[in-house]
Coordinates of C-alpha atoms in Angstrom, one line a residue:
M56 CA -37.7 -52.0 -78.8
N57 CA -34.7 -51.4 -81.1
T58 CA -32.6 -48.5 -80.0
S59 CA -29.3 -49.4 -81.5
S60 CA -29.0 -46.9 -84.4
S61 CA -27.0 -43.8 -83.6
S62 CA -28.6 -40.2 -84.0
N63 CA -28.5 -36.8 -82.6
G64 CA -31.9 -37.5 -80.8
A65 CA -32.4 -37.9 -77.2
A66 CA -34.7 -40.0 -74.9
F67 CA -37.1 -38.0 -72.6
I68 CA -38.6 -40.2 -69.8
D69 CA -41.4 -39.1 -67.5
L70 CA -41.1 -39.9 -63.8
D71 CA -44.3 -40.8 -61.9
R72 CA -46.2 -43.9 -63.1
T73 CA -43.6 -44.2 -66.1
L74 CA -40.1 -44.6 -64.6
L75 CA -41.6 -45.2 -61.2
S76 CA -44.3 -47.5 -60.3
G77 CA -46.1 -44.8 -58.4
A78 CA -46.2 -41.2 -57.3
S79 CA -42.9 -39.6 -56.1
G80 CA -45.0 -36.8 -54.3
P81 CA -45.5 -38.7 -50.9
I82 CA -41.9 -39.7 -50.5
I83 CA -40.5 -36.3 -51.4
S84 CA -43.1 -34.5 -49.2
A85 CA -42.2 -36.9 -46.2
A86 CA -38.5 -36.2 -46.6
L87 CA -39.1 -32.3 -46.7
R88 CA -41.5 -32.7 -43.5
N89 CA -38.8 -34.9 -41.7
A90 CA -36.2 -32.3 -42.3
G91 CA -38.4 -29.5 -41.0
V92 CA -38.3 -27.7 -44.4
V93 CA -42.1 -27.6 -44.7
S94 CA -45.0 -27.9 -42.1
A95 CA -45.9 -31.3 -40.8
T96 CA -49.5 -30.4 -41.7
R97 CA -50.7 -31.9 -44.9
L98 CA -52.8 -30.0 -47.4
P99 CA -56.5 -30.7 -47.5
G100 CA -57.1 -33.7 -49.7
E101 CA -53.5 -34.4 -50.4
D102 CA -53.4 -38.0 -49.5
A103 CA -56.7 -38.7 -51.4
L104 CA -55.3 -37.0 -54.5
Y105 CA -52.1 -39.2 -54.3
R106 CA -54.2 -42.3 -54.0
I107 CA -56.2 -41.4 -57.1
F108 CA -53.0 -40.6 -58.9
N109 CA -51.6 -44.0 -58.2
A110 CA -54.8 -45.7 -59.3
V111 CA -55.8 -43.7 -62.5
G112 CA -52.9 -41.4 -63.2
E113 CA -52.7 -37.7 -63.5
S114 CA -55.8 -35.6 -63.0
L115 CA -56.3 -31.9 -63.3
P116 CA -56.8 -31.6 -59.4
S117 CA -53.4 -33.3 -58.8
M118 CA -51.8 -30.9 -61.2
L119 CA -53.4 -27.9 -59.5
L120 CA -52.0 -29.1 -56.3
A121 CA -48.5 -29.4 -57.9
R122 CA -48.8 -26.0 -59.5
Q123 CA -49.1 -24.5 -55.9
G124 CA -45.6 -25.8 -55.0
A125 CA -43.6 -22.6 -55.8
A126 CA -46.0 -20.6 -53.5
V127 CA -45.7 -23.1 -50.7
M128 CA -42.0 -23.0 -50.8
K129 CA -41.7 -19.2 -50.7
G130 CA -39.1 -18.1 -48.2
K131 CA -37.4 -21.5 -48.0
A132 CA -33.8 -22.0 -48.5
R133 CA -32.9 -23.9 -51.6
H134 CA -29.9 -25.6 -50.0
D135 CA -32.1 -26.9 -47.3
V136 CA -34.5 -28.3 -49.9
V137 CA -31.8 -30.0 -51.9
A138 CA -30.3 -31.5 -48.8
A139 CA -33.6 -32.9 -47.6
A140 CA -34.4 -34.3 -51.1
Q141 CA -31.3 -36.5 -50.9
N142 CA -32.9 -38.4 -48.1
A143 CA -35.6 -39.5 -50.6
C144 CA -33.4 -41.0 -53.1
D145 CA -33.3 -44.5 -51.5
D146 CA -36.9 -44.8 -51.4
L147 CA -37.5 -43.4 -54.8
L148 CA -35.1 -46.1 -56.2
Q149 CA -37.3 -48.7 -54.8
L150 CA -40.1 -47.6 -57.0
V151 CA -38.1 -47.7 -60.2
R152 CA -39.5 -50.3 -62.7
P153 CA -37.5 -53.3 -63.2
L154 CA -36.5 -52.6 -66.9
A155 CA -36.0 -48.8 -66.8
A156 CA -32.2 -49.1 -66.1
S157 CA -31.8 -51.2 -69.2
V158 CA -33.8 -48.7 -71.4
I159 CA -31.6 -45.9 -70.2
A160 CA -28.4 -47.9 -70.8
G161 CA -29.7 -48.8 -74.4
H162 CA -30.2 -45.3 -75.4
R163 CA -26.8 -44.2 -74.0
E164 CA -25.1 -47.1 -75.9
A165 CA -26.9 -45.8 -79.1
G166 CA -25.3 -42.4 -78.4
R167 CA -28.4 -40.7 -77.3
K168 CA -28.5 -38.4 -74.2
V169 CA -31.1 -39.6 -71.6
V170 CA -33.2 -37.0 -70.0
L171 CA -35.6 -37.1 -67.1
A172 CA -38.7 -34.9 -68.1
T173 CA -40.9 -34.3 -65.2
T174 CA -43.3 -31.9 -63.5
T175 CA -41.6 -32.5 -60.3
P176 CA -39.3 -29.5 -59.1
N177 CA -35.7 -29.8 -60.2
D178 CA -34.2 -29.2 -56.8
V179 CA -35.9 -32.2 -55.3
I180 CA -35.3 -34.7 -58.1
A181 CA -31.8 -33.8 -59.6
T182 CA -29.8 -36.0 -57.2
F183 CA -32.2 -39.0 -57.9
A184 CA -31.8 -38.5 -61.6
R185 CA -27.9 -38.4 -61.3
R186 CA -28.1 -41.7 -59.3
M187 CA -30.2 -43.2 -62.1
G188 CA -27.6 -42.4 -64.7
F189 CA -29.7 -39.7 -66.5
D190 CA -27.6 -37.0 -68.5
D191 CA -29.7 -34.2 -67.7
V192 CA -33.2 -33.1 -66.2
V193 CA -36.1 -31.1 -67.6
A194 CA -38.2 -30.2 -64.7
T195 CA -40.1 -27.3 -63.0
R196 CA -37.7 -24.7 -61.6
F197 CA -38.4 -22.4 -58.7
A198 CA -36.9 -18.9 -58.8
V199 CA -34.4 -18.1 -56.2
D200 CA -33.3 -14.6 -54.9
E201 CA -29.7 -13.4 -54.1
Q202 CA -29.9 -15.0 -50.6
G203 CA -30.7 -18.3 -52.0
L204 CA -34.3 -18.3 -50.8
Y205 CA -37.4 -19.1 -53.1
T206 CA -39.4 -16.3 -54.4
G207 CA -42.6 -18.1 -54.8
E208 CA -42.4 -17.7 -58.5
L209 CA -41.4 -20.2 -61.3
D210 CA -38.2 -19.8 -63.2
G211 CA -39.4 -20.8 -66.5
P212 CA -42.5 -23.0 -67.5
F213 CA -44.4 -25.2 -65.3
T214 CA -43.3 -28.4 -67.0
W215 CA -46.6 -30.0 -67.5
S216 CA -48.5 -30.8 -70.7
A217 CA -47.7 -28.0 -73.2
G218 CA -45.3 -26.5 -70.6
K219 CA -43.2 -29.7 -70.6
L220 CA -43.0 -29.6 -74.4
A221 CA -41.8 -25.9 -74.3
A222 CA -39.1 -26.8 -71.7
V223 CA -38.0 -29.8 -73.8
R224 CA -37.8 -27.6 -76.9
T225 CA -35.5 -25.2 -75.1
W226 CA -33.3 -28.0 -74.0
C227 CA -33.0 -29.5 -77.5
S228 CA -32.1 -26.0 -78.9
H229 CA -29.3 -25.6 -76.3
H230 CA -28.0 -29.2 -77.0
H231 CA -28.6 -29.3 -80.8
I232 CA -31.0 -32.2 -80.5
S233 CA -33.5 -33.1 -83.0
L234 CA -37.1 -33.9 -81.7
S235 CA -37.9 -35.7 -84.9
E236 CA -35.1 -38.2 -84.0
S237 CA -35.9 -38.4 -80.2
Y238 CA -37.9 -40.8 -78.0
A239 CA -40.4 -39.8 -75.3
Y240 CA -41.9 -42.1 -72.8
S241 CA -44.9 -41.4 -70.6
D242 CA -48.1 -42.9 -69.0
S243 CA -50.2 -39.8 -69.1
V244 CA -52.6 -38.3 -71.7
Y245 CA -51.4 -34.9 -70.6
D246 CA -48.0 -35.6 -72.2
E247 CA -49.7 -35.7 -75.6
P248 CA -47.9 -32.6 -76.8
L249 CA -44.4 -34.1 -76.2
L250 CA -45.4 -37.5 -77.4
N251 CA -46.8 -36.0 -80.7
A252 CA -43.7 -33.9 -81.0
V253 CA -41.0 -36.6 -81.0
G254 CA -40.3 -39.0 -83.8
F255 CA -40.7 -42.1 -81.5
P256 CA -43.5 -41.8 -79.0
Q257 CA -43.5 -44.6 -76.4
V258 CA -46.4 -45.2 -74.2
V259 CA -45.6 -46.9 -70.8
N260 CA -48.2 -48.1 -68.3
P261 CA -50.8 -45.7 -69.9
D262 CA -53.8 -44.2 -68.1
A263 CA -57.1 -45.1 -69.7
R264 CA -57.3 -42.0 -71.6
L265 CA -53.8 -42.3 -73.1
T266 CA -54.7 -45.9 -73.9
V267 CA -57.6 -44.5 -76.2
M268 CA -55.4 -42.0 -77.7
A269 CA -52.5 -44.4 -78.4
A270 CA -55.1 -46.7 -80.0
A271 CA -56.2 -43.9 -82.4
R272 CA -52.6 -42.7 -83.3
R273 CA -51.1 -46.2 -83.4
W274 CA -48.5 -45.3 -80.8
P275 CA -46.6 -48.4 -79.4
I276 CA -47.2 -49.4 -75.8
V277 CA -44.0 -50.7 -74.2
S278 CA -43.3 -52.2 -70.7
F279 CA -40.8 -51.2 -68.2
D280 CA -41.9 -54.4 -66.1
N281 CA -42.0 -57.3 -68.2
P282 CA -38.9 -58.5 -70.0
D283 CA -40.9 -60.6 -72.4
A284 CA -43.2 -57.8 -73.5
Q285 CA -42.9 -56.5 -77.1
A286 CA -43.7 -53.0 -78.0
K287 CA -46.9 -53.2 -80.1
P288 CA -49.7 -51.0 -80.7
P289 CA -53.0 -51.5 -78.9
L290 CA -56.2 -52.7 -80.5
Q291 CA -57.3 -50.1 -83.0
S292 CA -60.0 -47.6 -81.8
S293 CA -60.8 -44.3 -83.2
D294 CA -63.4 -43.3 -80.7
I295 CA -61.2 -41.0 -78.8
Q296 CA -64.3 -39.1 -77.5
K297 CA -64.9 -41.9 -75.0
V298 CA -62.4 -40.0 -72.7
G299 CA -65.5 -38.1 -71.5
L300 CA -66.7 -41.0 -69.7
L301 CA -63.5 -41.1 -67.6
F302 CA -64.7 -37.9 -65.7
A303 CA -67.6 -39.7 -64.1
R304 CA -65.6 -40.0 -60.9
P305 CA -66.7 -37.6 -58.3
E306 CA -63.8 -38.4 -56.2
V307 CA -61.6 -36.7 -58.7
F308 CA -63.3 -33.4 -57.6
P309 CA -63.2 -33.6 -53.8
F310 CA -63.4 -29.8 -53.6
V311 CA -67.0 -29.7 -55.2
K312 CA -70.4 -31.1 -54.1
F313 CA -72.3 -31.9 -57.2
S314 CA -76.0 -32.6 -57.7
F315 CA -77.3 -33.9 -61.0
T316 CA -80.9 -33.8 -62.1
G317 CA -82.5 -35.0 -65.3
V318 CA -79.5 -36.8 -66.8
E319 CA -82.1 -39.2 -68.2
N320 CA -83.3 -36.4 -70.5
I321 CA -80.3 -36.8 -72.7
P322 CA -81.2 -39.0 -75.6
S323 CA -79.3 -42.2 -75.7
S324 CA -78.5 -41.7 -79.5
G325 CA -78.8 -39.5 -82.3
P326 CA -77.7 -35.8 -82.9
V327 CA -78.1 -33.7 -79.9
V328 CA -77.0 -30.0 -79.3
L329 CA -76.5 -29.4 -75.6
V330 CA -77.0 -25.8 -74.6
A331 CA -75.9 -24.5 -71.2
N332 CA -75.6 -21.2 -69.4
H333 CA -72.0 -19.9 -68.9
R334 CA -70.8 -18.8 -65.4
S335 CA -67.4 -20.1 -65.0
Y336 CA -64.5 -21.8 -66.7
F337 CA -65.4 -24.9 -64.5
D338 CA -68.6 -25.2 -66.7
V339 CA -66.9 -27.4 -69.1
F340 CA -66.0 -29.8 -66.3
A341 CA -69.6 -29.8 -65.1
V342 CA -71.1 -30.5 -68.6
A343 CA -68.4 -33.3 -69.3
L344 CA -69.4 -35.0 -65.9
T345 CA -73.0 -34.7 -66.9
V346 CA -72.3 -36.3 -70.2
A347 CA -70.3 -39.1 -68.8
K348 CA -73.2 -40.0 -66.6
S349 CA -75.3 -40.3 -69.7
G350 CA -72.9 -42.9 -71.2
R351 CA -72.5 -40.9 -74.3
T352 CA -69.7 -38.6 -75.6
V353 CA -69.5 -34.9 -76.4
R354 CA -67.6 -32.4 -78.5
F355 CA -67.4 -28.9 -77.2
L356 CA -67.7 -26.0 -79.7
G357 CA -66.1 -22.9 -78.0
K358 CA -64.0 -19.8 -78.7
K359 CA -60.3 -20.4 -79.1
E360 CA -59.5 -18.7 -75.7
V361 CA -61.0 -21.7 -74.1
F362 CA -58.6 -24.0 -75.8
D363 CA -55.6 -21.7 -74.7
A364 CA -56.5 -21.6 -71.2
P365 CA -54.6 -23.7 -68.7
L366 CA -56.2 -27.1 -67.7
I367 CA -59.5 -26.3 -69.2
G368 CA -58.0 -26.2 -72.6
Q369 CA -56.5 -29.7 -72.3
L370 CA -60.0 -31.0 -71.3
A371 CA -61.8 -29.3 -74.1
S372 CA -59.2 -30.6 -76.6
L373 CA -59.6 -34.2 -75.2
L374 CA -63.2 -34.1 -75.6
G375 CA -62.7 -33.5 -79.3
G376 CA -63.3 -29.7 -79.0
I377 CA -64.1 -27.5 -82.1
R378 CA -62.2 -24.3 -81.8
V379 CA -63.9 -21.1 -83.0
D380 CA -61.7 -18.1 -83.7
R381 CA -64.3 -15.2 -84.1
A382 CA -61.6 -12.9 -85.6
S383 CA -61.3 -15.1 -88.7
G384 CA -65.0 -15.1 -89.5
S385 CA -64.8 -18.6 -90.8
D386 CA -67.8 -20.9 -91.0
E387 CA -65.5 -23.9 -90.7
P388 CA -66.2 -24.5 -87.1
L389 CA -69.9 -24.5 -87.6
T390 CA -69.4 -27.0 -90.6
H391 CA -67.4 -29.4 -88.4
A392 CA -69.9 -29.3 -85.8
A393 CA -72.7 -30.0 -88.3
D394 CA -70.6 -33.0 -89.6
A395 CA -70.3 -34.3 -86.1
L396 CA -74.2 -34.1 -85.7
S397 CA -74.7 -35.6 -89.0
A398 CA -72.8 -38.6 -87.7
G399 CA -75.1 -38.9 -84.8
E400 CA -72.8 -37.2 -82.2
M401 CA -73.6 -34.7 -79.5
V402 CA -72.1 -31.3 -79.6
A403 CA -72.1 -28.9 -76.5
I404 CA -72.4 -25.1 -76.8
M405 CA -72.5 -22.2 -74.4
P406 CA -74.9 -19.9 -76.4
Q407 CA -73.8 -16.8 -74.4
G408 CA -70.3 -17.2 -76.0
T409 CA -68.6 -15.8 -73.1
I410 CA -69.0 -15.5 -69.3
P411 CA -71.1 -12.4 -68.7
R412 CA -69.2 -9.8 -66.6
G413 CA -70.1 -7.0 -64.4
P414 CA -73.8 -6.4 -63.7
A415 CA -74.6 -8.6 -66.8
F416 CA -73.5 -11.6 -64.9
F417 CA -76.3 -11.1 -62.4
D418 CA -79.0 -10.2 -65.0
P419 CA -81.8 -12.9 -64.8
Q420 CA -82.6 -12.4 -68.5
L421 CA -79.9 -14.7 -70.3
R422 CA -78.8 -13.4 -73.8
G423 CA -77.4 -15.8 -76.3
R424 CA -75.8 -15.9 -79.8
W425 CA -77.3 -17.6 -82.8
G426 CA -74.8 -20.4 -83.2
A427 CA -76.7 -23.1 -81.3
A428 CA -79.9 -22.3 -82.9
K429 CA -78.6 -22.2 -86.4
L430 CA -76.8 -25.5 -85.9
A431 CA -79.8 -27.3 -84.5
R432 CA -82.0 -26.1 -87.5
M433 CA -79.5 -27.1 -90.1
T434 CA -79.0 -30.5 -88.8
N435 CA -82.5 -31.1 -87.3
A436 CA -80.8 -32.1 -84.1
T437 CA -82.5 -32.4 -80.8
V438 CA -81.7 -29.5 -78.4
V439 CA -81.3 -30.4 -74.8
P440 CA -80.9 -27.4 -72.2
I441 CA -78.7 -27.6 -69.1
G442 CA -78.8 -25.1 -66.3
L443 CA -75.5 -24.7 -64.3
W444 CA -75.5 -23.0 -61.0
G445 CA -72.6 -22.6 -58.5
T446 CA -69.7 -23.4 -60.8
E447 CA -68.4 -19.7 -60.2
K448 CA -67.8 -20.5 -56.5
V449 CA -65.4 -23.2 -57.7
W450 CA -63.5 -21.2 -60.4
P451 CA -64.6 -17.4 -60.4
R452 CA -63.5 -15.5 -63.5
N453 CA -61.0 -13.5 -61.7
A454 CA -58.9 -16.6 -60.5
R455 CA -56.4 -18.4 -62.8
Y456 CA -57.2 -21.8 -61.4
P457 CA -60.1 -23.5 -59.5
N458 CA -60.0 -23.4 -55.7
I459 CA -59.0 -27.0 -54.9
L460 CA -58.6 -26.3 -51.1
Q461 CA -62.3 -26.2 -50.3
I462 CA -62.2 -29.9 -49.2
T463 CA -63.9 -29.6 -45.8
S464 CA -66.7 -27.3 -47.0
P465 CA -67.0 -27.8 -50.8
P466 CA -69.4 -25.4 -52.7
D467 CA -72.7 -26.8 -54.2
V468 CA -72.8 -27.1 -57.9
Q469 CA -76.2 -27.8 -59.4
V470 CA -76.6 -29.3 -62.9
V471 CA -80.2 -29.6 -64.2
V472 CA -80.8 -31.3 -67.6
G473 CA -84.2 -30.1 -69.2
K474 CA -86.5 -31.9 -71.6
P475 CA -85.5 -32.4 -75.2
M476 CA -86.9 -30.0 -77.7
Q477 CA -87.0 -29.4 -81.4
L478 CA -86.8 -25.9 -82.9
E479 CA -89.5 -25.4 -85.4
S480 CA -88.9 -21.7 -86.3
D481 CA -86.6 -20.5 -89.1
D482 CA -86.1 -17.2 -87.1
P483 CA -82.7 -17.5 -85.3
D484 CA -83.8 -14.7 -82.9
L485 CA -86.8 -16.6 -81.8
N486 CA -85.0 -19.9 -81.5
T487 CA -82.2 -18.5 -79.5
A488 CA -84.7 -16.7 -77.2
R489 CA -86.5 -20.0 -76.6
I490 CA -83.3 -21.7 -75.9
M491 CA -82.2 -19.0 -73.3
D492 CA -85.7 -19.1 -71.7
E493 CA -85.5 -22.9 -71.3
I494 CA -82.1 -22.7 -69.7
S495 CA -83.4 -19.9 -67.4
L496 CA -86.2 -22.2 -66.2
L497 CA -83.8 -24.8 -65.1
L498 CA -82.0 -22.3 -62.8
P499 CA -82.9 -21.9 -59.1
E500 CA -85.3 -19.1 -58.1
E501 CA -82.4 -16.9 -57.0
G502 CA -81.0 -17.0 -60.6
R503 CA -84.2 -15.9 -62.1
V504 CA -84.8 -12.7 -60.1
A505 CA -83.1 -9.4 -60.1
Y506 CA -80.1 -9.1 -57.7
E507 CA -78.0 -6.0 -56.8
P508 CA -74.3 -7.3 -56.4
T509 CA -71.7 -5.9 -54.2
D510 CA -68.5 -4.6 -55.6
E511 CA -66.7 -7.6 -54.4
E512 CA -69.1 -9.9 -56.2
L513 CA -68.9 -7.9 -59.4
I514 CA -64.8 -7.9 -59.2
R515 CA -65.1 -11.8 -59.3
T516 CA -66.9 -11.6 -62.7
Y517 CA -64.0 -9.9 -64.4
P518 CA -60.6 -11.1 -65.6
S519 CA -57.9 -10.8 -62.9
S520 CA -56.2 -8.1 -65.0
Y521 CA -59.2 -5.9 -65.1
K522 CA -58.7 -2.4 -63.3
G523 CA -61.9 -0.5 -64.3
D524 CA -65.1 0.4 -62.6
P525 CA -66.8 -3.1 -61.9
R526 CA -70.2 -1.3 -62.4
A527 CA -69.3 0.3 -65.7
E528 CA -70.3 -2.5 -67.9
A529 CA -74.0 -2.6 -67.5
E530 CA -74.6 -4.9 -70.4
R531 CA -72.5 -7.7 -71.9
R532 CA -73.9 -7.9 -75.5
P533 CA -73.5 -11.5 -76.7
G534 CA -73.7 -10.5 -80.4
T535 CA -75.4 -12.7 -83.1
D536 CA -72.8 -14.7 -84.8

């Protein structure tokens, strides 16, 4: 890699599995425990998540664990954390990849600032960054009160995925740095926003998903290990939807007990519209796992709020998601979905359009929008119904994130795939009713009978910001568009 020409760019380097050969978390956690800053008791599943991280890279559960860091540190003294983290530096330096120091030196010789850009909290990694010769750190920052104690909140963005890009943009603005003249190094597909924003993305030790993405975008893969390796693009591949197959790892979700039935009903080829009921933000994960077991790939058609949501938005985008902005009234998303089906792909839709809330969530009669039926008829695609049950126990609507701490007693999530069917009628109402009836038949008996929920159960079906009467919304009309 040639970094000799001077510019007003910078080099942003990721930490875990990029600069380091493994995860920094176990080392930093051990230092904090040994200093008595945090409890000696590990979080449920913590060691397993670190092992998965070292093997396959970042996962959504590992980031959910990291996201809870601010709450875990609430009430702790900042100076105690900084002091304890210094004891981790020597062990972290042992994980630094052989060529990392020369890459840092090369950029500095070219006149570029070199910045460690990481999700890891600033207070536990800043000392290490200085010892490595970095000019600055862009990292997650925990808010501190006047007494120097952590408040349990973040001071700025959680510097992961789009949040990392936002923090880097702020840093560039303060230092008059041009992103278009900057480099970014990462191993993780979740750093796609930053890699895509800089002029010179560099892929290091990529996870399988980033390998596919780098192939599609012709991003060079470089080595921080092998002095003889040359930066080169990987073999070309445009099938980025194969990332869906990478979620067929039950160990990535130790907080869920999945059962899958009827996966063999998904046709091995040809255009297919997958239709499922909608109970939780976790539904996208459940459908992705199901499709991965079938050996095929899928594109999700969903409202734009799904793509803007934390964690689930990244997954939907990686799966080639087609964003629907209902306010625009545009037919473009339906056209894109039809084009995908014409090419023999699968498209997944939640015909209800949104998670029912209030009493409608417990209504045994499922109501859907026309979109799935219209799409299947206009493309002559096969329709495959999927019944989902229990996903709301993993991620209820009133929670910002799924509950990943249910390791010892994970909730049951049932996924039942029904028989393929063809829609013969030209009446979208009849076709939609048939789709919803077929989905309903795949649910357990308790999902097909009337049920009187408690107020607590009703509250879980509303967004966390909802303050009204949980029984006021007797019916959630899905609409027809």
